[in-house]
GROMACS .gro file of C-alpha atoms in nm:
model
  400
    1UNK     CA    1  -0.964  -2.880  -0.469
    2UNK     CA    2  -0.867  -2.536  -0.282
    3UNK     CA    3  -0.926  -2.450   0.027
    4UNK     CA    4  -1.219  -2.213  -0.052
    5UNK     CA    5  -1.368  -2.496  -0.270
    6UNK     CA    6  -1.394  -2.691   0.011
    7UNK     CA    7  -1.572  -2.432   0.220
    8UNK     CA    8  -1.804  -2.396  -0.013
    9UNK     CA    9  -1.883  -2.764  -0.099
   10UNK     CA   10  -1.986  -2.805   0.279
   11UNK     CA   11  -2.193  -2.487   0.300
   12UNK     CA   12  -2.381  -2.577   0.020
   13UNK     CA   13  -2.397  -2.960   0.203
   14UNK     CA   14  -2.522  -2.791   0.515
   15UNK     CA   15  -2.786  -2.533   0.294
   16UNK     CA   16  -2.631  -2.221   0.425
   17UNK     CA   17  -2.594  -1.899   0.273
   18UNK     CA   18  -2.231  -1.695   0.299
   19UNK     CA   19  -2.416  -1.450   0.519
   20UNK     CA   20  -2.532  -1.754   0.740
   21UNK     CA   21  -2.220  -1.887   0.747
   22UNK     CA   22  -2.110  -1.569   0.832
   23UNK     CA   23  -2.290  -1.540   1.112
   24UNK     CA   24  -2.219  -1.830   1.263
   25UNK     CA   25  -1.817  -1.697   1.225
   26UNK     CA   26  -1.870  -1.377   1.318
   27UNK     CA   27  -1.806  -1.262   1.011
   28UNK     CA   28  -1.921  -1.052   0.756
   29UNK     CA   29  -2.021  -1.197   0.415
   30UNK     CA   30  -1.769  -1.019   0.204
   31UNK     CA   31  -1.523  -1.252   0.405
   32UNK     CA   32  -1.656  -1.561   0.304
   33UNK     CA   33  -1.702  -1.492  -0.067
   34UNK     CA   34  -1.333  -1.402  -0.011
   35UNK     CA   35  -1.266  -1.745   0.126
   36UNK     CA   36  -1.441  -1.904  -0.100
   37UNK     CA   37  -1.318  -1.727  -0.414
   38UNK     CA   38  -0.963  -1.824  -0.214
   39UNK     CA   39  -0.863  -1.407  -0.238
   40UNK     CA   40  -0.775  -1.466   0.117
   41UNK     CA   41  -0.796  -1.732   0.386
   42UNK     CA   42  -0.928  -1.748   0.725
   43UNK     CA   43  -0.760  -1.691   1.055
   44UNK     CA   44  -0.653  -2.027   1.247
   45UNK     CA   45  -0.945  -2.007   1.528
   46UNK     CA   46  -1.203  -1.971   1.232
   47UNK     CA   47  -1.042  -2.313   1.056
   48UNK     CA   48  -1.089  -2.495   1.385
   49UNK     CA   49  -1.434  -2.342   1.398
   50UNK     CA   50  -1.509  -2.424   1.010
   51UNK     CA   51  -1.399  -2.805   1.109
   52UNK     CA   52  -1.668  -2.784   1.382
   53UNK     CA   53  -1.970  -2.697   1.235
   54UNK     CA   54  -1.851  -2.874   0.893
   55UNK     CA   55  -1.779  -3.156   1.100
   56UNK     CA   56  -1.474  -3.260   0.919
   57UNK     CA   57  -1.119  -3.226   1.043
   58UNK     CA   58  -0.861  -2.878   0.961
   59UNK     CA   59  -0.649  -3.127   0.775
   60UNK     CA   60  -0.931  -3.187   0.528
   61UNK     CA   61  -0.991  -2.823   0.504
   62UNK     CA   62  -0.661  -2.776   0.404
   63UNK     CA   63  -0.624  -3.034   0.148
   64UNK     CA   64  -0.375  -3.231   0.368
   65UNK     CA   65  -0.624  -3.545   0.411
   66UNK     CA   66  -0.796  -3.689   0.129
   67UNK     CA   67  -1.123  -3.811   0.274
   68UNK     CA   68  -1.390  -3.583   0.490
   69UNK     CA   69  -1.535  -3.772   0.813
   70UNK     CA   70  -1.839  -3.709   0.930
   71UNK     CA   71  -1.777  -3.662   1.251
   72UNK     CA   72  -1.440  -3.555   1.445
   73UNK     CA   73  -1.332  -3.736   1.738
   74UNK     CA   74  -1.290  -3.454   2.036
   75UNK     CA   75  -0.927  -3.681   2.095
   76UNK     CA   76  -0.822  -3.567   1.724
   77UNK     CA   77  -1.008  -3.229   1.743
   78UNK     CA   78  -0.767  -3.141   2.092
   79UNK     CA   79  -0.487  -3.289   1.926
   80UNK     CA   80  -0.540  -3.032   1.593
   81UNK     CA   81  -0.570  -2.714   1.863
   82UNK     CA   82  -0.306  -2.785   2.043
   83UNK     CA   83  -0.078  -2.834   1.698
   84UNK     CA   84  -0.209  -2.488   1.566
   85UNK     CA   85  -0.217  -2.298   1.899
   86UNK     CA   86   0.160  -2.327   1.870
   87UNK     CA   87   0.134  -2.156   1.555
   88UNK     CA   88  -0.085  -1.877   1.725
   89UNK     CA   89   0.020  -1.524   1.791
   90UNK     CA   90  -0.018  -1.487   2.131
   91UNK     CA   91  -0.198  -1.160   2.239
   92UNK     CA   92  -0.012  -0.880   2.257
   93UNK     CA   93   0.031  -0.833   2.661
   94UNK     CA   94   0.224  -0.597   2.854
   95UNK     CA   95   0.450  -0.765   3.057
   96UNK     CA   96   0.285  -0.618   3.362
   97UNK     CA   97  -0.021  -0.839   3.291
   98UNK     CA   98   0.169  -1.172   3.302
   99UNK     CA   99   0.167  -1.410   3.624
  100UNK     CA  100   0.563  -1.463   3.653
  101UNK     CA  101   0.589  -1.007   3.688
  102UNK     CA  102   0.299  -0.976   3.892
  103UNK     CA  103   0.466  -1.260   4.145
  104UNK     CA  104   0.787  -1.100   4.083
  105UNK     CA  105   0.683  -0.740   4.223
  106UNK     CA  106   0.502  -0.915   4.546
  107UNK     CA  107   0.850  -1.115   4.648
  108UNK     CA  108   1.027  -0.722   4.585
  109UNK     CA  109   0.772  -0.558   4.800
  110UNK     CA  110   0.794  -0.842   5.060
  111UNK     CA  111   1.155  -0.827   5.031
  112UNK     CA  112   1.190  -0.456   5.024
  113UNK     CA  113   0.965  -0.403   5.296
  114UNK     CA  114   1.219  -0.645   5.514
  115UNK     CA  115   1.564  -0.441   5.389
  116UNK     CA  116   1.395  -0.116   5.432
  117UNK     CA  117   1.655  -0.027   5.731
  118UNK     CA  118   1.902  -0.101   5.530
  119UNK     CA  119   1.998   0.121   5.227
  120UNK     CA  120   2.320  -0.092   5.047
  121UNK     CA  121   2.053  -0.384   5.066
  122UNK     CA  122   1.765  -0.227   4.953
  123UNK     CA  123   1.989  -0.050   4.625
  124UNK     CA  124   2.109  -0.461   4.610
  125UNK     CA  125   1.784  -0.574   4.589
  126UNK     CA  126   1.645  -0.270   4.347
  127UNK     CA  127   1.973  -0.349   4.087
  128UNK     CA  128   1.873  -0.767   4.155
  129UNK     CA  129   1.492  -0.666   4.050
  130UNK     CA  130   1.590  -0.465   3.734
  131UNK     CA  131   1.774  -0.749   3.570
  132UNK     CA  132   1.537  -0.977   3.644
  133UNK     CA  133   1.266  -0.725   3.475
  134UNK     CA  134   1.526  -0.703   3.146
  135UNK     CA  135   1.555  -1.083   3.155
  136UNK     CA  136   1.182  -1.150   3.108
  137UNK     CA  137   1.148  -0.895   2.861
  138UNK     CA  138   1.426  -1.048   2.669
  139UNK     CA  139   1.255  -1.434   2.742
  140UNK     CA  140   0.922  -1.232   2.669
  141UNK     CA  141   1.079  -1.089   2.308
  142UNK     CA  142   1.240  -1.406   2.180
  143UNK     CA  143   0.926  -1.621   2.240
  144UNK     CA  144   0.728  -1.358   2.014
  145UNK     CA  145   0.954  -1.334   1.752
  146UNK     CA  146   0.957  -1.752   1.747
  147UNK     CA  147   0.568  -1.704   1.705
  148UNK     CA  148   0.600  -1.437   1.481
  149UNK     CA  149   0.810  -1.626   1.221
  150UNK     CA  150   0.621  -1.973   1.270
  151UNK     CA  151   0.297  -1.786   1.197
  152UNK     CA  152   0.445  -1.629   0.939
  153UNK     CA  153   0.567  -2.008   0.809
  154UNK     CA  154   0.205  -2.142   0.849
  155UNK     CA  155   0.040  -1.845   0.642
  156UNK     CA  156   0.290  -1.887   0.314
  157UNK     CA  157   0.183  -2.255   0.344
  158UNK     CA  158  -0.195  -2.178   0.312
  159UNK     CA  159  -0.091  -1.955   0.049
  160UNK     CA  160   0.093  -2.204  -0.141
  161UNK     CA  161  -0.177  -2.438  -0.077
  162UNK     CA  162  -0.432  -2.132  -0.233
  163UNK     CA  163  -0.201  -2.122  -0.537
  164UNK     CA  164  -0.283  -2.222  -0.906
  165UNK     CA  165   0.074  -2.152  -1.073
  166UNK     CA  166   0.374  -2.379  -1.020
  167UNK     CA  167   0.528  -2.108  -1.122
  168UNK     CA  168   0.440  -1.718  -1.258
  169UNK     CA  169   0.605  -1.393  -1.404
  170UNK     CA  170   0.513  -1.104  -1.494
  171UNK     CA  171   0.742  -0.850  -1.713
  172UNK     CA  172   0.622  -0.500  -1.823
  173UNK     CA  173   0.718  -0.495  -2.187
  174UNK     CA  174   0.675  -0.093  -2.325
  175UNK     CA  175   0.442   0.171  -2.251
  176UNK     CA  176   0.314   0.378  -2.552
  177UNK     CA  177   0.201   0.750  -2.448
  178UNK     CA  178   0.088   0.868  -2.762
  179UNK     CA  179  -0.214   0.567  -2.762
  180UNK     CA  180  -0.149   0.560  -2.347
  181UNK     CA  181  -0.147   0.213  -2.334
  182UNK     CA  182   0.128  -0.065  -2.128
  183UNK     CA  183   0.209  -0.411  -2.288
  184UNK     CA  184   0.307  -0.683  -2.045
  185UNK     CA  185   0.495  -0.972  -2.117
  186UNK     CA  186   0.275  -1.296  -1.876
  187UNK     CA  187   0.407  -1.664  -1.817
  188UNK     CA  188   0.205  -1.917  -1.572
  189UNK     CA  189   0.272  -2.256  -1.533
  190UNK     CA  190  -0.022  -2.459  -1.346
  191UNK     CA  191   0.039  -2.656  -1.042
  192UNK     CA  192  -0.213  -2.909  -1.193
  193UNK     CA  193  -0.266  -2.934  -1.587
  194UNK     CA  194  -0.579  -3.062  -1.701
  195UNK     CA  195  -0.617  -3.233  -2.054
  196UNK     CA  196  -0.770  -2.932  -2.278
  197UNK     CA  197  -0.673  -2.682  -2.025
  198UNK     CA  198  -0.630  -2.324  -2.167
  199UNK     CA  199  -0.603  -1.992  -2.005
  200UNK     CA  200  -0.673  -1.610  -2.000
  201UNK     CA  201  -0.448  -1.330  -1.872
  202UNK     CA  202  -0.625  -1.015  -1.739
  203UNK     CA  203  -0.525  -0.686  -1.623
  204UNK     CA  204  -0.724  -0.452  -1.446
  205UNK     CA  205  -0.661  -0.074  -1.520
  206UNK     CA  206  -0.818   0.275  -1.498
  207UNK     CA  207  -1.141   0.100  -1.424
  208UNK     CA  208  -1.134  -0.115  -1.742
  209UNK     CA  209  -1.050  -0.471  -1.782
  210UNK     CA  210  -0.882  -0.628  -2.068
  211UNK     CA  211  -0.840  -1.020  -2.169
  212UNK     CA  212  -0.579  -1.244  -2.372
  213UNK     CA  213  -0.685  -1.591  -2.436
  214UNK     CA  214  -0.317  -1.765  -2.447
  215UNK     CA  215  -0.309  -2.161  -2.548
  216UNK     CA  216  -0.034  -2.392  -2.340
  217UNK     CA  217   0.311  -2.429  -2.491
  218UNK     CA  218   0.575  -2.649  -2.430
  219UNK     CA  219   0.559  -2.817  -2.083
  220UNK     CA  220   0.187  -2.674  -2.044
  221UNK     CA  221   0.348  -2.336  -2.016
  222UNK     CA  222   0.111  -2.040  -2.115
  223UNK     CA  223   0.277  -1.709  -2.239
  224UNK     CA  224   0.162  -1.443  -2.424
  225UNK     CA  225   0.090  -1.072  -2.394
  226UNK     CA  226  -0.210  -0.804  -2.279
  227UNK     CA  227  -0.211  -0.449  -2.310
  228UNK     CA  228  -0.416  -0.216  -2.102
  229UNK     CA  229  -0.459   0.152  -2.033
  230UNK     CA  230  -0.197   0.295  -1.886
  231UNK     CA  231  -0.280   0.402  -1.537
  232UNK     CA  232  -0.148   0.469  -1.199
  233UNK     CA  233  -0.282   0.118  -1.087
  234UNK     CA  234  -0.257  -0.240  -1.313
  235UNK     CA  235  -0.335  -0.526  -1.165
  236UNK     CA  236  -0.210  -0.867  -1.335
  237UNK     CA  237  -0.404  -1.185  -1.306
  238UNK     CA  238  -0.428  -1.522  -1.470
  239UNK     CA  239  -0.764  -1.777  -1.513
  240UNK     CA  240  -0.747  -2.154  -1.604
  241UNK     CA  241  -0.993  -2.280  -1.768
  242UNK     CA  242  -1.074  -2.638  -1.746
  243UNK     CA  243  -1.389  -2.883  -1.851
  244UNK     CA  244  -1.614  -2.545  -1.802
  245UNK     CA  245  -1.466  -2.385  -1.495
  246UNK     CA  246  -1.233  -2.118  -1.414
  247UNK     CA  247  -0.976  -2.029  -1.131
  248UNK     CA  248  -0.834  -1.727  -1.096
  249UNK     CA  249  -0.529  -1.635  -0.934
  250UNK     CA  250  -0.388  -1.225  -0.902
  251UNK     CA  251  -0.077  -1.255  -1.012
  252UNK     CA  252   0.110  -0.855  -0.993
  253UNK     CA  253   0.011  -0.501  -0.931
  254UNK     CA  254   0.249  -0.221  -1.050
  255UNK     CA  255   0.170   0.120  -0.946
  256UNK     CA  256   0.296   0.448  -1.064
  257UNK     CA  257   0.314   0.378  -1.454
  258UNK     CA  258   0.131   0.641  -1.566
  259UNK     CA  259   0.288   0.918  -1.368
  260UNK     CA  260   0.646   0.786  -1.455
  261UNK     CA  261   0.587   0.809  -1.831
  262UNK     CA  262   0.614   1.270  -1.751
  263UNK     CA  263   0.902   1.402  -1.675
  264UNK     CA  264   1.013   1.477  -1.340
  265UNK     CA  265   0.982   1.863  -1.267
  266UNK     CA  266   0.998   2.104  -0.998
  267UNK     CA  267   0.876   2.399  -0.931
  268UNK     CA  268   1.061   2.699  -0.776
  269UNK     CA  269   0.954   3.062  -0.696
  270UNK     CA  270   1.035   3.352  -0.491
  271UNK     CA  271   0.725   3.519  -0.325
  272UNK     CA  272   0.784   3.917  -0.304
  273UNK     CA  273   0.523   4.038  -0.061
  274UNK     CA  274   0.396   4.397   0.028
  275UNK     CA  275   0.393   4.576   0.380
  276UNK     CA  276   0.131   4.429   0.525
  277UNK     CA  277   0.205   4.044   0.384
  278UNK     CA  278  -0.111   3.995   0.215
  279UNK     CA  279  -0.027   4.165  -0.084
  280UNK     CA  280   0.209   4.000  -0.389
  281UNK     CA  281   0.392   4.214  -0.603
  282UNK     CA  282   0.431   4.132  -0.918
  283UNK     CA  283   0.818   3.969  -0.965
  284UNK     CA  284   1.140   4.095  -1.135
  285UNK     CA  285   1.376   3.884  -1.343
  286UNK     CA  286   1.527   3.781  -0.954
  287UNK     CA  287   1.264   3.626  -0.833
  288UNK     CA  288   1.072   3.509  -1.136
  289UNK     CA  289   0.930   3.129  -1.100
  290UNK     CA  290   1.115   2.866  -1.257
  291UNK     CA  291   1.069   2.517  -1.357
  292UNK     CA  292   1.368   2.252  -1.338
  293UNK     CA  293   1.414   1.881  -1.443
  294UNK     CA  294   1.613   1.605  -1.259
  295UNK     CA  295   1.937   1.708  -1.434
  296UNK     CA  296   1.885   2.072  -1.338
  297UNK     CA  297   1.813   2.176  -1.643
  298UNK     CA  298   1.601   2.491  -1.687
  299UNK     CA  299   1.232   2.403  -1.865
  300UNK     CA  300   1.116   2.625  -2.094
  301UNK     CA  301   0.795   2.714  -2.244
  302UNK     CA  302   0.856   2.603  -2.608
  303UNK     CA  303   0.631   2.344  -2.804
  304UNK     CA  304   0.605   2.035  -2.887
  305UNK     CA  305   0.524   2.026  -2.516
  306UNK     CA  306   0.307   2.345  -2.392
  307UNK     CA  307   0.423   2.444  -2.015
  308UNK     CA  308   0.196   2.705  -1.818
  309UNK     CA  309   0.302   2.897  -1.465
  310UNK     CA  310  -0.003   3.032  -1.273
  311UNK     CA  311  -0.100   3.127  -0.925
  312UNK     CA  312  -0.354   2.938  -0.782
  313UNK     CA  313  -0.568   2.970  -0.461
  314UNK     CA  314  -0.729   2.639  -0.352
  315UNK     CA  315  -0.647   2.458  -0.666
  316UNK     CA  316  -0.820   2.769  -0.836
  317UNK     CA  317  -0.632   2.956  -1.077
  318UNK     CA  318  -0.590   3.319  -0.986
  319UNK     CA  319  -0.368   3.457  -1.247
  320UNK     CA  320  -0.087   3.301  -1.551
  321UNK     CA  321   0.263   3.391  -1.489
  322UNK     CA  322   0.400   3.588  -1.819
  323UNK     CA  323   0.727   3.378  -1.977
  324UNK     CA  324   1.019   3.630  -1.873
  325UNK     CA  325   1.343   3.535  -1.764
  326UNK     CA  326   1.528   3.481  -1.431
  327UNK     CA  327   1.900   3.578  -1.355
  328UNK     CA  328   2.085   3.321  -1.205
  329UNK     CA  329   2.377   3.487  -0.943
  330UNK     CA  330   2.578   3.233  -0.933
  331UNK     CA  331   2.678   3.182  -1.277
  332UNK     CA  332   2.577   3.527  -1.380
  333UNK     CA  333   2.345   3.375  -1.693
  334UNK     CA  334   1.993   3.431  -1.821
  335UNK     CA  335   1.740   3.131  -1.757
  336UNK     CA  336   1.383   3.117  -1.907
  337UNK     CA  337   1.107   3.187  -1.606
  338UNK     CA  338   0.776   3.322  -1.541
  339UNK     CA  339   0.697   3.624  -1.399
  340UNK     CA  340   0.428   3.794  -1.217
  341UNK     CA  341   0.249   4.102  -1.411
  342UNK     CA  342   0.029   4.222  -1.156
  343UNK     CA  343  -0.032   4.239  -0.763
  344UNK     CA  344  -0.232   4.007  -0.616
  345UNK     CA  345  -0.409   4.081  -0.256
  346UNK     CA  346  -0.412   3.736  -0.044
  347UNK     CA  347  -0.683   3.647   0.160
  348UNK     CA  348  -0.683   3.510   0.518
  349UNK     CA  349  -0.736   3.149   0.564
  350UNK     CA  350  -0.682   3.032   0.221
  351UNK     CA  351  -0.408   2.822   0.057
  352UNK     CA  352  -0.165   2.963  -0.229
  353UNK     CA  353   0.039   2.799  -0.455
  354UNK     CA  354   0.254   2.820  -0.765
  355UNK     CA  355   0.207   2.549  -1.019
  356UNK     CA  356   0.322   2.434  -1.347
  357UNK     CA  357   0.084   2.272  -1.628
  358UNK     CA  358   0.245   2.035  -1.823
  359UNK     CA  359   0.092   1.951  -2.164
  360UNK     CA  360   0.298   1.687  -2.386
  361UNK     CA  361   0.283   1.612  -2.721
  362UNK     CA  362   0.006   1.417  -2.692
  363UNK     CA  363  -0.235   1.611  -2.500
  364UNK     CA  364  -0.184   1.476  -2.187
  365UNK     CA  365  -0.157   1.671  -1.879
  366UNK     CA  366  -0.024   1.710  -1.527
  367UNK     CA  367   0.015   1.946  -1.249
  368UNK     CA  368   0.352   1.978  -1.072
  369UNK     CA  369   0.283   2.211  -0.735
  370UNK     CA  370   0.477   2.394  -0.450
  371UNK     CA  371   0.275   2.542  -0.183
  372UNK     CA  372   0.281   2.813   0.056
  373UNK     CA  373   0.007   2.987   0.367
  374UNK     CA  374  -0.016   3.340   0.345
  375UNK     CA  375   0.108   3.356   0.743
  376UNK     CA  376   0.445   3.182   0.630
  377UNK     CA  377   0.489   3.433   0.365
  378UNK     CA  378   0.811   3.567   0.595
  379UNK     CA  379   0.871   3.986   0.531
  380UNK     CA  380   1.003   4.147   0.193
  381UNK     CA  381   1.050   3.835   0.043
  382UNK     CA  382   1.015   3.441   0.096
  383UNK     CA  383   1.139   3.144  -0.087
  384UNK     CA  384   0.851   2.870  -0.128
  385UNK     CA  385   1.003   2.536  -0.086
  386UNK     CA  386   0.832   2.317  -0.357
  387UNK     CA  387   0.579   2.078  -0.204
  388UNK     CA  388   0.283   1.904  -0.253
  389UNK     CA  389  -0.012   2.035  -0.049
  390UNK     CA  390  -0.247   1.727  -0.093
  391UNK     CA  391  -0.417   1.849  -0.409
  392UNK     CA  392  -0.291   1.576  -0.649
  393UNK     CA  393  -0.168   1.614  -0.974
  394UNK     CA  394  -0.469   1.534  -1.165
  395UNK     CA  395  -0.593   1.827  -1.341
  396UNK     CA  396  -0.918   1.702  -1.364
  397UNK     CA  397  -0.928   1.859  -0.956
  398UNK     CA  398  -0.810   2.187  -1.069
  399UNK     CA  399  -0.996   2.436  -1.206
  400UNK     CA  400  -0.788   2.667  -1.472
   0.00000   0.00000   0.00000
C-alpha cells in the first residue's frame, strides 16, 4: 500500500472529505487528491500532522511499520519530531537574526566603546570582529548545505517509497512528419507483481491521450510501444492493473519534438529607412532579406517546401517580400533573397518584424522571426539582429 493509499484509507475511516481534510491541513483540496493519487507527497510537518489526527504513527504512513495503532504515545510521537526535524530545512534567516550575532555585536560595542581612545586597538578589535562574522557565516553555510542534502535524501526516499516500477525506460523510437505522429519504445518492471497483473502505457500529447495494453514478458517485464501526436509536450506514463485496480505512475516528459522535426532557420535583413526613420524603402539586391540554415547555407524559395518573406506589424502581415537576390561582398556571389517592392510608412508605438513562413512537404507550418522598434531603426540603414519578440512560432497567432 502507498503512501497516498494510506491517507485515504484513514480519511475515509474518519468520514472526511479531501476538502475537510484539507482544511484541517491548511491545504487546498487539489493537494490532497494529489497525495492521495501519490502525484506528490506532503511536506514533513503535514506527515506529523496526518499521524495526529489519523492517530497512527509517520512510520505507518510511510509504509515503514506494518500495523496502524490507534493511538500514539506522546513519548513515540516526540521521539518521531525530533528524528524528522533533523531532516528539516531550517528557515531561511539572515544571520543578523540569530542569537550567537546579535550577542556577538553587544560584546563589540561593549568592547569598542572601552578601546575607543585607542585607535591600533579599536582597528584590532574591528579585524578580530570581521573574522569572527566570516566564521559564522561559514559554520552558518555548512550546516545548511548538511540540511539541504539530508532533505534532499529523505524526499528521494518518499519517492522511492511512491514508486510502482523496480525499474522503467523510456526510448523515443521515430517520429513520422508526413502522419505527425512519435513512436516510443516503453519497458516497466513492477516493484510488486501480482498473479494476472497486466499493464497499459499512456502518453499524453497535444491534448489527446493514447493507450497500449502490453502483457508481462519474461521476468514480469512489460514492453511494448505507443504512438501519439507529435507535439511540443509528451508525457509518458505507465498503469498496472491488478484484481480490478489501477496505479499509475508518470514515467517521462520530452519537450520540443515537434519543433525539432523543421529545420533550423534564421532570418536576416537589412532595414533601409527614409529621412525621417519612419519610412522603409523598398531594398536593393544589398540589403535584400535572407534566410540561412545551421550550415550557412542560403534557403531558397523552391518547392517541395514553399518559403514566404513578409513584413509584419504586430504579428500582422503588412506586405510579401518579392524573391530577388542578394550580393554577398565577401565572396563576390549571387544568393537567393527577398526584396522589398514598395515603401512602407511605420507607425509610432508599434512592433515590426521580418519573418519567414515555412511550409514543408506536408503542409505543415512555422514562423521563424527577427524583430525590430521603429526608434532602433538607427539612420540610412540598420541591420536587424534576428530575434524572437515573444510572438511564438505558431502560425495559428499570426494573421497572413
Amino acid at each position: 500500500m502507498t503512501l497516498g493509499q494510506r491517507i485515504a484509507q484513514k480519511r475515509k475511516e474518519l468520514g472526511l472529505s479531501q476538502e475537510g481534510l484539507g482544511e484541517q491541513l491548511k491545504v487546498s483540496r487539489q493537494a490532497i487528491y494529489k497525495w492521495e493519487s501519490d502525484a506528490s507527497l506532503p511536506e514533513i510537518d503535514k506527515l506529523i500532522t496526518l499521524s495526529r489526527i489519523f492517530s497512527v504513527s509517520v512510520g505507518w504512513l510511510l509504509g515503514v511499520e506494518e500495523a496502524a495503532p490507534e493511538t500514539v504515545n506522546p513519548d513515540q510521537e516526540k521521539l518521531v519530531e525530533d528524528m524528522l526535524s533533523r531532516y528539516q530545512p531550517a528557515p531561511q534567516k539572515s544571520a543578523w537574526d540569530k542569537w550567537s550575532v546579535r550577542i556577538l555585536f553587544a560584546l563589540c560595542g561593549i568592547m569598542l566603546a572601552l578601546l575607543v581612545g585607542t585607535n591600533s586597538k579599536v582597528e584590532e578589535m574591528d579585524r578580530q570582529y570581521r573574522n569572527l562574522l566570516r566564521s559564522i557565516e561559514s559554520i552558518t553555510s555548512s550546516v545548511d548545505s548538511q540540511i539541504s542534502a539530508a532533505t534532499r535524501r529523505m524526499e528521494e526516499s518518499l519517492k522511492q517509497q511512491a514508486d510502482l516500477t523496480a525499474e522503467w525506460s523510456a526510448e523515443l523510437v521515430s517520429t513520422d512528419p508526413a502522419a505527425n505522429t512519435a513512436t516510443f519504445q516503453i519497458r516497466a518492471v513492477p516493484k510488486v507483481y501480482t498473479e494476472g497483473m497486466t499493464a497499459v502505457f499512456m502518453a499524453y500529447s497535444d491534448g489527446k491521450t493514447v493507450e497500449a495494453p502490453v502483457e508481462p514478458g519474461t521476468g514480469h517485464i512489460f514492453s511494448g510501444r505507443v504512438t501519439c501526436p507529435l507535439s511540443d509536450e509528451i508525457s509518458l506514463s505507465v498503469i498496472f492493473l491488478s484484481n480490478g485496480t489501477g496505479e499509475t505512475q508518470q514515467l517521462e516528459t520530452y519537450y520540443d519534438l515537434y519543433t525539432q522535426s523543421f529545420p533550423e532557420l534564421t532570418v536576416s535583413v537589412v532595414w533601409r529607412t527614409g529621412s525621417n526613420r519612419n519610412t522603409l524603402l523598398p531594398t536593393d539586391r544589398n540589403t535584400a532579406a535572407t534566410v540561412v540554415g545551421t550550415d550557412f547555407e542560403v534557403w531558397t524559395p523552391e518547392p517541395p517546401a514553399k518559403l514566404q518573406v513578409g513584413l509584419f506589424c504586430d504579428q500582422k502581415l503588412v506586405t510579401w517580400y518579392e524573391p530577388g537576390v542578394r550580393y554577398f561582398d565577401a565572396t563576390g556571389q549571387e544568393a537567393p533573397g527577398w526584396n522589398l517592392t514598395e515603401q512602407v510608412e511605420l507607425e509610432p508605438e508599434h512592433t515590426y518584424c521580418v519573418a519567414a513562413l515555412y511550409t514543408d512537404e506536408y503542409g505543415r507550418q512555422r514562423v521563424y522571426s527577427g524583430y525590430y522598434t521603429i526608434f532602433d531603426l538607427g539612420h540610412d540603414s540598420a541591420s536587424a539582429a534576428v530575434q524572437t519578440p515573444g510572438w511564438g512560432d505558431d502560425p495559428a497567432g499570426w494573421e497572413f
